[in-house]
Amino acid sequence: MPAATTTFRMLAVSVIASLTVTGCQTFEDAGRAMERSDLVNDLAARLDRALELTYTADYQLPGGQTAAIVQAQDPARSAYTYPGGRLTVTPDAVTRCTGTDGRMACTLVPPPTPGSKPTVALFDEANQRGLVTPPVVVGLLTAAALDPQAVIRQSDTTVAGHHAACVEVQRSDGDFSACVTTEGVLGSFLGSIDGKPMELALSDYSESVEKDAFDPPAGAGVVDNRPGGS
């Protein structure tokens, strides 16, 4: 099972534990707490299951820009493509690519330690360039569930032909909405990340990946900063 799976499960469990009812709470308070923990646990579990799938998800961003998340298994690999760059994580390397004068420049660094869980910081650049990643969405849901003043509304919709459960969250730190498909893929997001407005919507989903999905882009300059690399 991918290491990131443990991350999502730990987040969901921590929310439930933090919302455990104490003797000083009313039954009404307990009901609200359980509703929030159940909601976070369900969406986190969907995102968790998606880490074990093979799929390609294409996203539409504002201004006609696009992004994509690609995953494959045995071994677990993932690629995140966003305007001006791409992040690829495989058992062999973490590859970060950025666009320079119409040409990609890629840097390879050692992969995460086997069995370790990837940090949210790994996806900072993707988030900054408009691709909201699942770990960020889980973090926002967790914060909302722990906020007693947060207003959380749930609804259902269809995104790119796939059923999705959605939440609309209102809280003092910022409002956001997110949808997660039945398969566990992030269906849409609207809100702010670190003060930057973010918006994306799933435009296409496939349970297959291109053969070269995890290779550096064709024609890219590659610098290998791994031990023994060139």
CSV table of C-alpha atoms in Angstrom, one decimal, residues 46 155-167 178-183 185-189 200-205:
chain,number,residue,atom,x,y,z
A,46,ARG,CA,-12.1,8.2,-0.9
A,155,SER,CA,-24.2,18.1,-1.6
A,156,ASP,CA,-23.9,15.7,-4.6
A,157,THR,CA,-23.2,16.5,-8.2
A,158,THR,CA,-21.7,15.1,-11.4
A,159,VAL,CA,-18.2,16.1,-12.6
A,160,ALA,CA,-17.0,15.0,-16.0
A,161,GLY,CA,-19.7,12.3,-16.0
A,162,HIS,CA,-18.7,11.0,-12.6
A,163,HIS,CA,-20.8,11.2,-9.4
A,164,ALA,CA,-19.2,13.3,-6.7
A,165,ALA,CA,-19.8,14.2,-3.1
A,166,CYS,CA,-19.2,17.9,-2.4
A,167,VAL,CA,-18.7,20.1,0.6
A,178,ALA,CA,-14.5,20.8,-2.9
A,179,CYS,CA,-15.9,17.7,-4.7
A,180,VAL,CA,-14.5,14.1,-4.6
A,181,THR,CA,-15.7,11.5,-7.1
A,182,THR,CA,-16.9,8.1,-6.1
A,183,GLU,CA,-13.6,6.7,-7.3
A,185,VAL,CA,-10.5,11.5,-7.4
A,186,LEU,CA,-10.5,15.2,-6.7
A,187,GLY,CA,-13.4,16.5,-8.8
A,188,SER,CA,-13.3,20.2,-8.2
A,189,PHE,CA,-12.0,22.9,-5.9
A,200,LEU,CA,-10.0,23.7,-10.9
A,201,ALA,CA,-12.5,21.2,-12.3
A,202,LEU,CA,-12.1,17.6,-13.5
A,203,SER,CA,-12.5,17.6,-17.3
A,204,ASP,CA,-11.6,14.0,-18.1
A,205,TYR,CA,-10.9,10.8,-16.3
